[in-house]
mmCIF file with all atom_site columns, C-alpha atoms in Angstrom:
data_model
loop_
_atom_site.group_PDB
_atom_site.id
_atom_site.type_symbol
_atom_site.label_atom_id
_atom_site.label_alt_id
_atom_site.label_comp_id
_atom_site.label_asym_id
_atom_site.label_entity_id
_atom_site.label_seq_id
_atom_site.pdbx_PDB_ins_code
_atom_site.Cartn_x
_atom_site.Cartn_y
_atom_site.Cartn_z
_atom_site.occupancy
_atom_site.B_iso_or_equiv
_atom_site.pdbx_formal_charge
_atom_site.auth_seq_id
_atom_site.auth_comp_id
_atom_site.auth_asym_id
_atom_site.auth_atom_id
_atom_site.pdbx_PDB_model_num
ATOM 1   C CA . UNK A 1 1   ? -5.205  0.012   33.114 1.00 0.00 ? 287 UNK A CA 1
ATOM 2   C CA . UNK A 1 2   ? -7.679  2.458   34.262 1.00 0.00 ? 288 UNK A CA 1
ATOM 3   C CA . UNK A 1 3   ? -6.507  6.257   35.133 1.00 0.00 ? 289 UNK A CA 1
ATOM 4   C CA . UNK A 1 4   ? -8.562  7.370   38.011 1.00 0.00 ? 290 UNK A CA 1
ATOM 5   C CA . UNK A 1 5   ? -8.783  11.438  38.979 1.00 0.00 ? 291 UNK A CA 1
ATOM 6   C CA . UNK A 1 6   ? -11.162 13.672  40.669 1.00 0.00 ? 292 UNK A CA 1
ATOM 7   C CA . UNK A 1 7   ? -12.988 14.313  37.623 1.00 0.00 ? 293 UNK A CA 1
ATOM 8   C CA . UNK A 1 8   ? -12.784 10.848  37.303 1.00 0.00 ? 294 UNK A CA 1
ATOM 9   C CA . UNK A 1 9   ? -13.442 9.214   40.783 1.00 0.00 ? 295 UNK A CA 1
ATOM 10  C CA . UNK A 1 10  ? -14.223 5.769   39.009 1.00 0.00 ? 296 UNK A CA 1
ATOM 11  C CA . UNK A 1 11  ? -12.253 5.256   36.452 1.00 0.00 ? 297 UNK A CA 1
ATOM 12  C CA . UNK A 1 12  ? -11.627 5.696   32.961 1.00 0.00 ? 298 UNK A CA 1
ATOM 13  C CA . UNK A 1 13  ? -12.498 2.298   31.868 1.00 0.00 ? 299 UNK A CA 1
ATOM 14  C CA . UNK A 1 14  ? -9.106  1.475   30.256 1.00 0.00 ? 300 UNK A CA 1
ATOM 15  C CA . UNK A 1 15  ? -8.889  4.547   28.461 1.00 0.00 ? 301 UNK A CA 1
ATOM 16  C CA . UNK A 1 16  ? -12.209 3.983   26.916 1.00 0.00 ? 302 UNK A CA 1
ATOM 17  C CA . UNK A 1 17  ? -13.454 6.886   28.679 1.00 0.00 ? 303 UNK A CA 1
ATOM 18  C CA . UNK A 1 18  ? -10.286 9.327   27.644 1.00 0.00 ? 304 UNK A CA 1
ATOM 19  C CA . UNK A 1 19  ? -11.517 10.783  24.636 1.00 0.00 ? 305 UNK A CA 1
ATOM 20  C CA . UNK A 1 20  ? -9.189  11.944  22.179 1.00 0.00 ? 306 UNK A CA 1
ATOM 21  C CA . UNK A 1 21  ? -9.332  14.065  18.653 1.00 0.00 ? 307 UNK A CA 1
ATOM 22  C CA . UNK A 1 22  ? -10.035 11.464  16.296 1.00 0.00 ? 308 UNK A CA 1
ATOM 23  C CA . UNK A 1 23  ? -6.512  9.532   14.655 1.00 0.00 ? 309 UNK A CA 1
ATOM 24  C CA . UNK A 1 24  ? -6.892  7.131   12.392 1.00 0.00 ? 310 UNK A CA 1
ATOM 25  C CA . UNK A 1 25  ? -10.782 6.802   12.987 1.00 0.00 ? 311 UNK A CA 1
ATOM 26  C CA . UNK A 1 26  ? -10.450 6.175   16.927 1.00 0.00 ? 312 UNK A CA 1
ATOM 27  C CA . UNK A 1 27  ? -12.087 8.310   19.265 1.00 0.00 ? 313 UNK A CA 1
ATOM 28  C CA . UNK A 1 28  ? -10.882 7.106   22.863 1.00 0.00 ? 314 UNK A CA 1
ATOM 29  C CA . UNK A 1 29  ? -7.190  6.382   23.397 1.00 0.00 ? 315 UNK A CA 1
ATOM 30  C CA . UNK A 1 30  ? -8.211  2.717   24.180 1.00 0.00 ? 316 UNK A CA 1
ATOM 31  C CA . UNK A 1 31  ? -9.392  2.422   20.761 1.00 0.00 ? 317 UNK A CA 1
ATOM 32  C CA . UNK A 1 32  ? -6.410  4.023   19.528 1.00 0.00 ? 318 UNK A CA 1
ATOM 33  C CA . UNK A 1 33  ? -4.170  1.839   21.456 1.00 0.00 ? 319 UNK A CA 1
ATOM 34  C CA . UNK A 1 34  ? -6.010  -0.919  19.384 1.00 0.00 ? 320 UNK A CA 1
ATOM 35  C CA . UNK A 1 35  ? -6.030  0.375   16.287 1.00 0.00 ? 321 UNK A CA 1
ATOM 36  C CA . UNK A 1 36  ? -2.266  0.743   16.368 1.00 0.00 ? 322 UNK A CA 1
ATOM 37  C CA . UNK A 1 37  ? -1.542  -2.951  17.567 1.00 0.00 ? 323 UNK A CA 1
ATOM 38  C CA . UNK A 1 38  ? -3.846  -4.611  15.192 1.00 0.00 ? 324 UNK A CA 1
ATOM 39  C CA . UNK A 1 39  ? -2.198  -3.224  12.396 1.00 0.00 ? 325 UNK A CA 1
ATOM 40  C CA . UNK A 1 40  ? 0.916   -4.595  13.893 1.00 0.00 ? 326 UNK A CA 1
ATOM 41  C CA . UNK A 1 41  ? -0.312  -8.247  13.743 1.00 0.00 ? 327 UNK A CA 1
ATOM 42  C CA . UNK A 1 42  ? 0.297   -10.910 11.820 1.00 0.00 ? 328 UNK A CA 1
ATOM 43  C CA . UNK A 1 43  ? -1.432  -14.206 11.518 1.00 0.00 ? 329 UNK A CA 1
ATOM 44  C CA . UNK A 1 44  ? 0.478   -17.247 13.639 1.00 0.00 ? 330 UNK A CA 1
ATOM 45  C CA . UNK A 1 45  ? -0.459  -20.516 12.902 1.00 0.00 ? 331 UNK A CA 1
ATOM 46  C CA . UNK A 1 46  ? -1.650  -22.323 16.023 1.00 0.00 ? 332 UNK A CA 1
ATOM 47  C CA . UNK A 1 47  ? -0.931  -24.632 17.550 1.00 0.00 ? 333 UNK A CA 1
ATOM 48  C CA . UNK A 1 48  ? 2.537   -22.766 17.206 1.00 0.00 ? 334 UNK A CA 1
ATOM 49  C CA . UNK A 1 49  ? 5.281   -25.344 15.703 1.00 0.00 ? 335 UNK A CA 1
ATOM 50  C CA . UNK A 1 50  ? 8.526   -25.236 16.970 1.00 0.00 ? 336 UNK A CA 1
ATOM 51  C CA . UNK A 1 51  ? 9.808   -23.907 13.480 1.00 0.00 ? 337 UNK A CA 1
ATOM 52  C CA . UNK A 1 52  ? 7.497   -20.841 13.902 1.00 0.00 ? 338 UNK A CA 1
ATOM 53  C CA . UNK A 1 53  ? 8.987   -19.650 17.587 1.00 0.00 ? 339 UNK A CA 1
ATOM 54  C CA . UNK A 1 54  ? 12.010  -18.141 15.515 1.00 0.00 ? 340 UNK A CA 1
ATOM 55  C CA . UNK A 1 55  ? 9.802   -15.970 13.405 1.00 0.00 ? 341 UNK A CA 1
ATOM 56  C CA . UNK A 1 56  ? 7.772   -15.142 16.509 1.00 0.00 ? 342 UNK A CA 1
ATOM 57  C CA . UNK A 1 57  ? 11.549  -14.094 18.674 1.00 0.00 ? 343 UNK A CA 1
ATOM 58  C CA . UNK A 1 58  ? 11.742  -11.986 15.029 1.00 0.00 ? 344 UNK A CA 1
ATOM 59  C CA . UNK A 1 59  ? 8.674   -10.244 15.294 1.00 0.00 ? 345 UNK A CA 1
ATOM 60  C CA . UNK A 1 60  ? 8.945   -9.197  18.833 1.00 0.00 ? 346 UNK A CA 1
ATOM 61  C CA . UNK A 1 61  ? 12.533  -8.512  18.298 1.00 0.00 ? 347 UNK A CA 1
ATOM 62  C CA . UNK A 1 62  ? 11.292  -5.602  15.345 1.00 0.00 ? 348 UNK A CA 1
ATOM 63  C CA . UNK A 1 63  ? 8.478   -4.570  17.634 1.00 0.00 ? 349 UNK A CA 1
ATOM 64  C CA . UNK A 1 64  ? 11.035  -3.589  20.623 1.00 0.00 ? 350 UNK A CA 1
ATOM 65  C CA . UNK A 1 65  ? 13.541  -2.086  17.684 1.00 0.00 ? 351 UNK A CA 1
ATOM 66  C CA . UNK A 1 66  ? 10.777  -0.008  16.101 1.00 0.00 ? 352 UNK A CA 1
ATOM 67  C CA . UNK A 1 67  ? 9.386   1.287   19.625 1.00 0.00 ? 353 UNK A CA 1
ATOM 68  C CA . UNK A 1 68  ? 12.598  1.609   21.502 1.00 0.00 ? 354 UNK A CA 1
ATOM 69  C CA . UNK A 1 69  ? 11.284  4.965   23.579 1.00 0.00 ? 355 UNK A CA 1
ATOM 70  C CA . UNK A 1 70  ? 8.469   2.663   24.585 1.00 0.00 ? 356 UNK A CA 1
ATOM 71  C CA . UNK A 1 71  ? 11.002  -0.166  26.193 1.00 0.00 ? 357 UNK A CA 1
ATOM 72  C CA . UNK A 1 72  ? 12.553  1.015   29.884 1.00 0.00 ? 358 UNK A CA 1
ATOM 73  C CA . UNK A 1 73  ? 15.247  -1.244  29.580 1.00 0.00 ? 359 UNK A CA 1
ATOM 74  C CA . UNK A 1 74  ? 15.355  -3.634  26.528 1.00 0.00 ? 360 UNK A CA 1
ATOM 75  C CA . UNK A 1 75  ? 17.588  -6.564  28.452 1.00 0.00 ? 361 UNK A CA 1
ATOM 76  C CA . UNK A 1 76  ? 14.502  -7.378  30.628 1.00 0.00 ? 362 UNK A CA 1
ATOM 77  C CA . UNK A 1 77  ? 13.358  -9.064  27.961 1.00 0.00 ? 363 UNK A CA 1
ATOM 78  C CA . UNK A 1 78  ? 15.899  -11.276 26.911 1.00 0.00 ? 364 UNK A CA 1
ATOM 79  C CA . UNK A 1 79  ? 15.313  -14.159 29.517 1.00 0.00 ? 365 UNK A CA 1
ATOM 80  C CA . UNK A 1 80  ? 14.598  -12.779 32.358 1.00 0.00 ? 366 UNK A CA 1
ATOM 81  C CA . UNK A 1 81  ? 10.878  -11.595 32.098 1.00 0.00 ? 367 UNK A CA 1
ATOM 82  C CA . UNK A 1 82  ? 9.274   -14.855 32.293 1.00 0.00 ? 368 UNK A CA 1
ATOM 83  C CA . UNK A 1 83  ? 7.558   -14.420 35.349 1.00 0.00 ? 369 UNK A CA 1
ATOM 84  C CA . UNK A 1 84  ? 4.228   -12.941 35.881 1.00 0.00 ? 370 UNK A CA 1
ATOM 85  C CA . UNK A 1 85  ? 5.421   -10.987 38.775 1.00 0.00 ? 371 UNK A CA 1
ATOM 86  C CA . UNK A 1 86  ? 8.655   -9.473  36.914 1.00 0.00 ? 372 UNK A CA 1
ATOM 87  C CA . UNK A 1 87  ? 5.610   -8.660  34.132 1.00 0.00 ? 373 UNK A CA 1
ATOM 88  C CA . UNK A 1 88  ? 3.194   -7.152  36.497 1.00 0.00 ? 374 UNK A CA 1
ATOM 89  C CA . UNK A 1 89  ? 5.744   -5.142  37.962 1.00 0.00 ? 375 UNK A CA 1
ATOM 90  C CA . UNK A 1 90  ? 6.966   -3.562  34.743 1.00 0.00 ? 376 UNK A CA 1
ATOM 91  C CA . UNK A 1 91  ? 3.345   -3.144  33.822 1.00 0.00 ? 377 UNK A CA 1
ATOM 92  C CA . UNK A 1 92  ? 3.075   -1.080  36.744 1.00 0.00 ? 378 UNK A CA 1
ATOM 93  C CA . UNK A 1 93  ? 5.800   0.924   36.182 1.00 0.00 ? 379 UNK A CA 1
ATOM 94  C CA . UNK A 1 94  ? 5.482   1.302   32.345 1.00 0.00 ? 380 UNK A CA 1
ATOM 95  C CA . UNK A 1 95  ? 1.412   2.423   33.673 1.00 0.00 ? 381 UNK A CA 1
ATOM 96  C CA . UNK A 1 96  ? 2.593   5.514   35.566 1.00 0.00 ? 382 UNK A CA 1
ATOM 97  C CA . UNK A 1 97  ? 3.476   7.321   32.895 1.00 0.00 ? 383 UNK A CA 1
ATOM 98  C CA . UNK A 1 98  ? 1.038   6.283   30.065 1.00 0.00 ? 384 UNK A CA 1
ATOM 99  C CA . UNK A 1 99  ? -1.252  9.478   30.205 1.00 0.00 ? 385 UNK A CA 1
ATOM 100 C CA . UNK A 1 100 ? 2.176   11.571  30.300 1.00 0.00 ? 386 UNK A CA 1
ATOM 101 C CA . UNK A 1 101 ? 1.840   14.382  27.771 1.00 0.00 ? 387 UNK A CA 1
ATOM 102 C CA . UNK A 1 102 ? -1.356  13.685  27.005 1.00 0.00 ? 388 UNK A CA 1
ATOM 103 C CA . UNK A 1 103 ? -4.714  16.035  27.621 1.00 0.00 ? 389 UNK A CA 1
ATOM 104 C CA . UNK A 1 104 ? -8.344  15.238  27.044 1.00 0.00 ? 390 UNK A CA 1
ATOM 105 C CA . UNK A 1 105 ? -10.509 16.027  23.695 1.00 0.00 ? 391 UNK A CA 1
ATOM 106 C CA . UNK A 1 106 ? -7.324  16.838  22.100 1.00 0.00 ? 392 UNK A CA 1
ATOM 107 C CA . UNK A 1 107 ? -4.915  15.349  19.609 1.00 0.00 ? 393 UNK A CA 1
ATOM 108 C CA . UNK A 1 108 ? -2.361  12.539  20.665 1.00 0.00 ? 394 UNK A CA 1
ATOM 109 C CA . UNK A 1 109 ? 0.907   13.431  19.632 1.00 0.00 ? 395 UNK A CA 1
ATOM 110 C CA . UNK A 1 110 ? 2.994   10.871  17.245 1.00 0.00 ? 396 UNK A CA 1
#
């Protein structure tokens, strides 16, 4: 995702180029954004076994819980998202409002 703006004719080079009061030892809100998922991994072993898929339907399950502002509509996920177009599409409309509330050089808030 790349926010583009007159101050910003190119690009912000997925948020690498936002710049942000440091959190958490990240400068940019990319590196925020990273920072925030890697701490929510968790090592899968691969190649997944069908055993694992329920722990995986768990994790994601916690992840949607635990970020419910951050989900439009949680039943597009059960089933139906499968295709890359249904993904794009809420990509796009989950990317309209990612730099909502947010302002340069200062601090993101929780």
């Amino acid at each position: 995702m790349n926010r583009f703006s007159e101050d910003d004719p190119k690009g912000d080079k997925g948020a690498n180029g936002f710049k942000i009061k440091r959190r958490y030892g990240a400068s940019s809100l990319h590196s925020l954004w990273d920072k925030v998922l890697y701490a929510e991994r968790q090592n899968i072993r691969r190649p997944i076994a069908d055993d694992d898929w329920a722990e995986i339907q768990q994790m994601i399950s916690d992840l949607m819980r635990e970020h419910a502002a951050a989900v439009a509509d949680p039943s597009v996920y059960e089933g139906t998202a499968d295709t890359v177009a249904v993904w794009t599409q809420e990509s796009f409309e989950m990317a309209k409002g990612l730099y909502d509330g947010l302002t340069e050089y200062e601090a993101v808030p929780q």
